[in-house]
mmCIF file of C-alpha atoms in Angstrom:
data_model
loop_
_atom_site.group_PDB
_atom_site.id
_atom_site.type_symbol
_atom_site.label_atom_id
_atom_site.label_comp_id
_atom_site.label_asym_id
_atom_site.label_seq_id
_atom_site.Cartn_x
_atom_site.Cartn_y
_atom_site.Cartn_z
ATOM 1 C CA MET A 1 50.800 29.582 142.060
ATOM 2 C CA THR A 2 51.597 27.939 146.203
ATOM 3 C CA LEU A 3 51.874 24.904 147.670
ATOM 4 C CA ASP A 4 48.404 26.690 150.163
ATOM 5 C CA GLU A 5 46.287 27.429 146.583
ATOM 6 C CA ALA A 6 46.944 23.309 145.300
ATOM 7 C CA ILE A 7 45.927 22.478 149.057
ATOM 8 C CA THR A 8 42.338 24.571 149.017
ATOM 9 C CA SER A 9 41.891 22.912 145.663
ATOM 10 C CA LEU A 10 42.309 19.623 146.234
ATOM 11 C CA LYS A 11 39.630 20.339 149.537
ATOM 12 C CA ARG A 12 37.166 21.973 147.368
ATOM 13 C CA GLY A 13 37.062 18.829 144.862
ATOM 14 C CA GLU A 14 39.207 20.403 141.810
ATOM 15 C CA PHE A 15 42.220 19.701 139.704
ATOM 16 C CA VAL A 16 46.022 20.715 140.780
ATOM 17 C CA LEU A 17 48.826 20.130 138.147
ATOM 18 C CA LEU A 18 51.722 18.078 138.912
ATOM 19 C CA TYR A 19 54.976 18.369 137.136
ATOM 20 C CA ASP A 20 57.328 15.938 138.667
ATOM 21 C CA SER A 21 61.232 16.470 137.433
ATOM 22 C CA GLY A 22 63.032 16.348 134.149
ATOM 23 C CA LYS A 23 64.921 13.363 135.615
ATOM 24 C CA ARG A 24 61.748 11.310 136.310
ATOM 25 C CA GLU A 25 59.135 10.755 133.704
ATOM 26 C CA ASN A 26 58.662 14.586 132.838
ATOM 27 C CA GLU A 27 55.551 14.487 132.421
ATOM 28 C CA VAL A 28 52.958 16.049 133.904
ATOM 29 C CA ASP A 29 49.733 14.488 135.112
ATOM 30 C CA MET A 30 45.939 15.922 136.553
ATOM 31 C CA VAL A 31 45.755 14.956 140.490
ATOM 32 C CA VAL A 32 42.099 15.717 142.132
ATOM 33 C CA ALA A 33 41.215 14.052 145.089
ATOM 34 C CA ALA A 34 39.889 10.570 145.414
ATOM 35 C CA GLN A 35 36.817 10.778 147.203
ATOM 36 C CA PHE A 36 35.629 13.842 145.772
ATOM 37 C CA VAL A 37 35.724 12.244 142.038
ATOM 38 C CA THR A 38 32.142 12.923 139.516
ATOM 39 C CA PRO A 39 31.582 11.699 135.996
ATOM 40 C CA GLU A 40 32.612 15.134 134.946
ATOM 41 C CA HIS A 41 36.135 14.677 136.529
ATOM 42 C CA ILE A 42 37.418 12.177 134.352
ATOM 43 C CA SER A 43 35.719 13.482 131.714
ATOM 44 C CA ARG A 44 38.301 16.138 132.025
ATOM 45 C CA MET A 45 40.945 13.989 132.001
ATOM 46 C CA ARG A 46 39.555 12.209 129.099
ATOM 47 C CA GLN A 47 39.780 15.606 127.330
ATOM 48 C CA HIS A 48 42.370 17.538 128.673
ATOM 49 C CA GLY A 49 45.002 14.939 130.058
ATOM 50 C CA GLY A 50 44.568 11.746 127.738
ATOM 51 C CA GLY A 51 47.156 9.273 130.063
ATOM 52 C CA LEU A 52 46.199 6.706 132.163
ATOM 53 C CA ILE A 53 43.478 7.567 134.520
ATOM 54 C CA CYS A 54 44.495 5.896 137.513
ATOM 55 C CA ILE A 55 44.426 5.425 141.601
ATOM 56 C CA ALA A 56 47.257 6.292 143.039
ATOM 57 C CA LEU A 57 47.268 4.573 146.827
ATOM 58 C CA LYS A 58 49.077 5.270 150.385
ATOM 59 C CA ASP A 59 51.330 2.565 151.126
ATOM 60 C CA SER A 60 49.602 1.303 154.553
ATOM 61 C CA PHE A 61 45.898 1.762 152.962
ATOM 62 C CA ALA A 62 47.563 -1.041 150.002
ATOM 63 C CA GLN A 63 49.173 -3.037 152.515
ATOM 64 C CA SER A 64 45.567 -3.814 154.759
ATOM 65 C CA LEU A 65 44.386 -4.224 150.897
ATOM 66 C CA ASN A 66 46.998 -7.331 150.880
ATOM 67 C CA LEU A 67 47.636 -5.173 147.300
ATOM 68 C CA GLN A 68 51.210 -6.264 145.428
ATOM 69 C CA TYR A 69 53.069 -4.901 142.777
ATOM 70 C CA MET A 70 51.890 -6.563 139.322
ATOM 71 C CA HIS A 71 56.099 -7.512 138.810
ATOM 72 C CA ASN A 72 55.830 -9.090 141.895
ATOM 73 C CA ILE A 73 52.610 -11.037 140.985
ATOM 74 C CA LEU A 74 54.035 -11.834 137.479
ATOM 75 C CA PHE A 75 57.634 -11.905 139.009
ATOM 76 C CA HIS A 76 56.011 -15.098 141.555
ATOM 77 C CA SER A 77 52.680 -17.008 139.475
ATOM 78 C CA THR A 78 52.777 -20.504 138.185
ATOM 79 C CA ASP A 79 51.878 -19.540 135.365
ATOM 80 C CA MET A 80 54.373 -17.808 133.823
ATOM 81 C CA ASP A 81 56.953 -19.696 132.369
ATOM 82 C CA SER A 82 61.337 -17.795 132.750
ATOM 83 C CA ASP A 83 61.268 -16.950 129.007
ATOM 84 C CA SER A 84 58.181 -14.836 129.469
ATOM 85 C CA LYS A 85 59.285 -13.641 132.733
ATOM 86 C CA GLN A 86 61.917 -11.375 130.983
ATOM 87 C CA MET A 87 59.399 -9.515 129.642
ATOM 88 C CA ILE A 88 58.325 -8.181 133.383
ATOM 89 C CA MET A 89 60.302 -5.013 134.001
ATOM 90 C CA GLY A 90 61.831 -4.270 136.347
ATOM 91 C CA THR A 91 63.361 -0.862 136.240
ATOM 92 C CA ALA A 92 61.181 1.904 133.502
ATOM 93 C CA PRO A 93 64.298 4.192 131.645
ATOM 94 C CA TYR A 94 64.397 6.470 134.213
ATOM 95 C CA GLY A 95 65.636 4.044 137.245
ATOM 96 C CA ASP A 96 62.430 4.071 138.889
ATOM 97 C CA HIS A 97 60.086 0.506 139.200
ATOM 98 C CA PRO A 98 56.556 0.654 138.475
ATOM 99 C CA THR A 99 53.634 1.809 140.928
ATOM 100 C CA PHE A 100 51.412 -0.549 139.153
ATOM 101 C CA SER A 101 48.961 -3.121 140.412
ATOM 102 C CA ILE A 102 46.062 -4.899 139.841
ATOM 103 C CA SER A 103 42.901 -2.872 137.651
ATOM 104 C CA VAL A 104 39.605 -2.556 139.442
ATOM 105 C CA ASN A 105 36.044 -1.825 138.579
ATOM 106 C CA HIS A 106 33.461 -1.491 140.969
ATOM 107 C CA ARG A 107 31.101 -3.985 140.847
ATOM 108 C CA GLN A 108 27.771 -1.378 140.768
ATOM 109 C CA THR A 109 29.659 -0.875 136.985
ATOM 110 C CA TYR A 110 28.278 -1.726 133.223
ATOM 111 C CA THR A 111 31.320 -2.510 131.449
ATOM 112 C CA GLY A 112 33.685 0.526 133.857
ATOM 113 C CA ILE A 113 35.146 2.306 131.446
ATOM 114 C CA THR A 114 32.358 5.618 131.015
ATOM 115 C CA ASP A 115 32.910 7.912 132.474
ATOM 116 C CA GLY A 116 30.093 7.108 135.597
ATOM 117 C CA ASP A 117 31.637 3.706 136.105
ATOM 118 C CA ARG A 118 34.932 4.773 136.421
ATOM 119 C CA ALA A 119 34.048 7.798 138.210
ATOM 120 C CA LEU A 120 32.093 5.122 141.398
ATOM 121 C CA THR A 121 35.023 3.387 140.864
ATOM 122 C CA ILE A 122 37.174 5.783 141.949
ATOM 123 C CA LYS A 123 35.170 7.320 144.329
ATOM 124 C CA GLU A 124 34.723 4.024 146.365
ATOM 125 C CA MET A 125 38.173 3.476 145.961
ATOM 126 C CA ALA A 126 38.238 6.448 148.103
ATOM 127 C CA ASN A 127 35.637 5.826 150.380
ATOM 128 C CA LEU A 128 37.392 2.410 151.350
ATOM 129 C CA TYR A 129 39.686 3.939 153.572
ATOM 130 C CA ASN A 130 37.062 4.684 156.203
ATOM 131 C CA SER A 131 35.268 0.583 155.362
ATOM 132 C CA ASN A 132 36.228 -1.537 158.882
ATOM 133 C CA ASN A 133 36.297 -4.241 156.977
ATOM 134 C CA ALA A 134 38.474 -2.691 153.878
ATOM 135 C CA LYS A 135 39.790 -6.635 153.233
ATOM 136 C CA SER A 136 36.689 -7.705 152.694
ATOM 137 C CA ASP A 137 34.687 -5.109 151.460
ATOM 138 C CA PHE A 138 37.657 -4.238 148.264
ATOM 139 C CA ILE A 139 36.429 -8.619 147.506
ATOM 140 C CA SER A 140 32.940 -8.162 147.940
ATOM 141 C CA SER A 141 32.348 -4.913 146.696
ATOM 142 C CA PHE A 142 35.519 -4.517 143.047
ATOM 143 C CA ALA A 143 36.645 -7.284 140.447
ATOM 144 C CA THR A 144 39.317 -7.004 139.080
ATOM 145 C CA PRO A 145 40.617 -6.792 135.689
ATOM 146 C CA GLY A 146 38.341 -4.109 135.572
ATOM 147 C CA HIS A 147 39.539 -0.223 133.416
ATOM 148 C CA VAL A 148 40.602 1.263 136.334
ATOM 149 C CA PRO A 149 44.841 0.504 137.944
ATOM 150 C CA LEU A 150 45.832 0.825 140.723
ATOM 151 C CA LEU A 151 49.293 2.117 142.059
ATOM 152 C CA LEU A 152 50.800 1.367 145.178
ATOM 153 C CA ALA A 153 52.710 4.142 146.695
ATOM 154 C CA SER A 154 55.836 3.495 148.054
ATOM 155 C CA ARG A 155 56.750 3.313 151.642
ATOM 156 C CA GLY A 156 57.573 6.574 153.161
ATOM 157 C CA LEU A 157 56.249 8.628 149.985
ATOM 158 C CA LEU A 158 59.001 11.233 148.681
ATOM 159 C CA GLU A 159 61.933 9.918 151.295
ATOM 160 C CA THR A 160 61.426 6.711 149.368
ATOM 161 C CA ARG A 161 60.367 7.382 145.519
ATOM 162 C CA GLN A 162 59.129 11.072 144.008
ATOM 163 C CA GLY A 163 57.190 9.704 141.276
ATOM 164 C CA HIS A 164 53.820 10.866 140.610
ATOM 165 C CA THR A 165 51.233 8.366 142.643
ATOM 166 C CA GLU A 166 54.080 9.781 145.893
ATOM 167 C CA MET A 167 53.646 12.868 145.081
ATOM 168 C CA SER A 168 49.657 12.698 144.564
ATOM 169 C CA VAL A 169 49.588 11.005 148.423
ATOM 170 C CA TYR A 170 51.857 13.769 149.868
ATOM 171 C CA LEU A 171 49.821 16.650 147.917
ATOM 172 C CA ALA A 172 45.982 14.685 149.655
ATOM 173 C CA GLU A 173 47.422 14.481 153.564
ATOM 174 C CA LEU A 174 48.257 17.563 153.556
ATOM 175 C CA ALA A 175 45.321 18.881 152.541
ATOM 176 C CA LYS A 176 43.800 16.017 154.965
ATOM 177 C CA LEU A 177 42.517 14.389 153.006
ATOM 178 C CA THR A 178 42.373 11.005 152.627
ATOM 179 C CA PRO A 179 45.277 9.497 151.027
ATOM 180 C CA VAL A 180 43.649 8.215 147.638
ATOM 181 C CA THR A 181 44.425 10.227 144.762
ATOM 182 C CA ALA A 182 43.186 10.007 140.545
ATOM 183 C CA ILE A 183 45.971 10.349 138.214
ATOM 184 C CA CYS A 184 46.446 11.099 135.039
ATOM 185 C CA GLU A 185 48.992 11.798 132.551
ATOM 186 C CA MET A 186 48.668 14.930 130.306
ATOM 187 C CA MET A 187 49.200 14.738 126.645
ATOM 188 C CA ASP A 188 49.675 16.926 122.887
ATOM 189 C CA SER A 189 47.562 16.467 120.009
ATOM 190 C CA GLN A 190 49.399 17.904 118.544
ATOM 191 C CA THR A 191 53.177 16.377 118.986
ATOM 192 C CA TYR A 192 52.259 12.780 120.227
ATOM 193 C CA SER A 193 53.922 13.561 123.232
ATOM 194 C CA ALA A 194 53.889 14.508 126.851
ATOM 195 C CA LEU A 195 52.808 17.689 127.203
ATOM 196 C CA SER A 196 55.767 20.077 128.041
ATOM 197 C CA VAL A 197 55.822 22.203 130.757
ATOM 198 C CA GLU A 198 55.536 25.130 129.671
ATOM 199 C CA LYS A 199 51.877 24.652 127.959
ATOM 200 C CA ALA A 200 50.648 22.737 131.209
ATOM 201 C CA MET A 201 51.681 25.908 132.528
ATOM 202 C CA LYS A 202 49.495 27.619 129.998
ATOM 203 C CA PHE A 203 46.586 25.840 130.172
ATOM 204 C CA ALA A 204 47.388 26.361 134.303
ATOM 205 C CA LYS A 205 46.926 29.897 134.500
ATOM 206 C CA GLU A 206 44.139 29.496 131.492
ATOM 207 C CA ASN A 207 41.805 27.193 133.780
ATOM 208 C CA ALA A 208 42.661 28.524 137.201
ATOM 209 C CA ILE A 209 44.492 25.503 138.146
ATOM 210 C CA PRO A 210 47.218 24.999 140.977
ATOM 211 C CA PHE A 211 50.759 23.823 139.069
ATOM 212 C CA ILE A 212 52.947 22.317 141.209
ATOM 213 C CA ASP A 213 56.699 21.419 140.705
ATOM 214 C CA GLY A 214 57.831 18.076 142.598
ATOM 215 C CA LYS A 215 61.413 20.067 142.782
ATOM 216 C CA GLU A 216 59.498 22.379 145.770
ATOM 217 C CA LEU A 217 57.297 19.552 146.875
ATOM 218 C CA LEU A 218 60.565 17.577 147.643
ATOM 219 C CA GLU A 219 61.829 20.640 149.388
ATOM 220 C CA PHE A 220 58.873 21.731 151.248
ATOM 221 C CA SER A 221 58.636 17.810 152.341
ATOM 222 C CA LYS A 222 62.592 18.064 153.294
ATOM 223 C CA VAL A 223 61.759 20.620 155.687
ATOM 224 C CA HIS A 224 58.565 19.820 156.973
#
């Protein structure tokens, strides 16, 4: 499948499978534009992905909401003693800093974990992008801690970091969509590991879902 097919799929509110690289997490994520998310998307991510369902945000949007990386929040917390702060992750085994920020629920959700609740939280985060008062609307409409982690894309996207967070936001921008995505890692219930690229490609083919290799996306971004 080509990049054009992936962009078309995202514009239709459908999934794209995105592989980062063997030098990073070596994982394939299910990706969908957050503005189109429905409870069915969440159900499919649970069943066919099985990893953590997260929201990836463009850096400028995250800054407008005054969101910080969780490792920085914890590092500057006066409630964690110096011994406990040794737990804070600096870089992951593959060399990148984690992109986790706070986790949220929309205030109209009940527990926050159901397919309907998570779909509402994700879609409303995307809607917030077009708000004239994003920060105040964020504070009044969302609660933390919640059931959907927010991931903050690095400034400069793929020039700075080549993770699923940045790649998915970059894809949304290529599709001229709101730069907020829902992503979920694909797991393998037989091996208890991440789903292999081969199995993910087979799943993509059987379900007519575009499969994008991060290397191709990175090369495209360098040219364009």
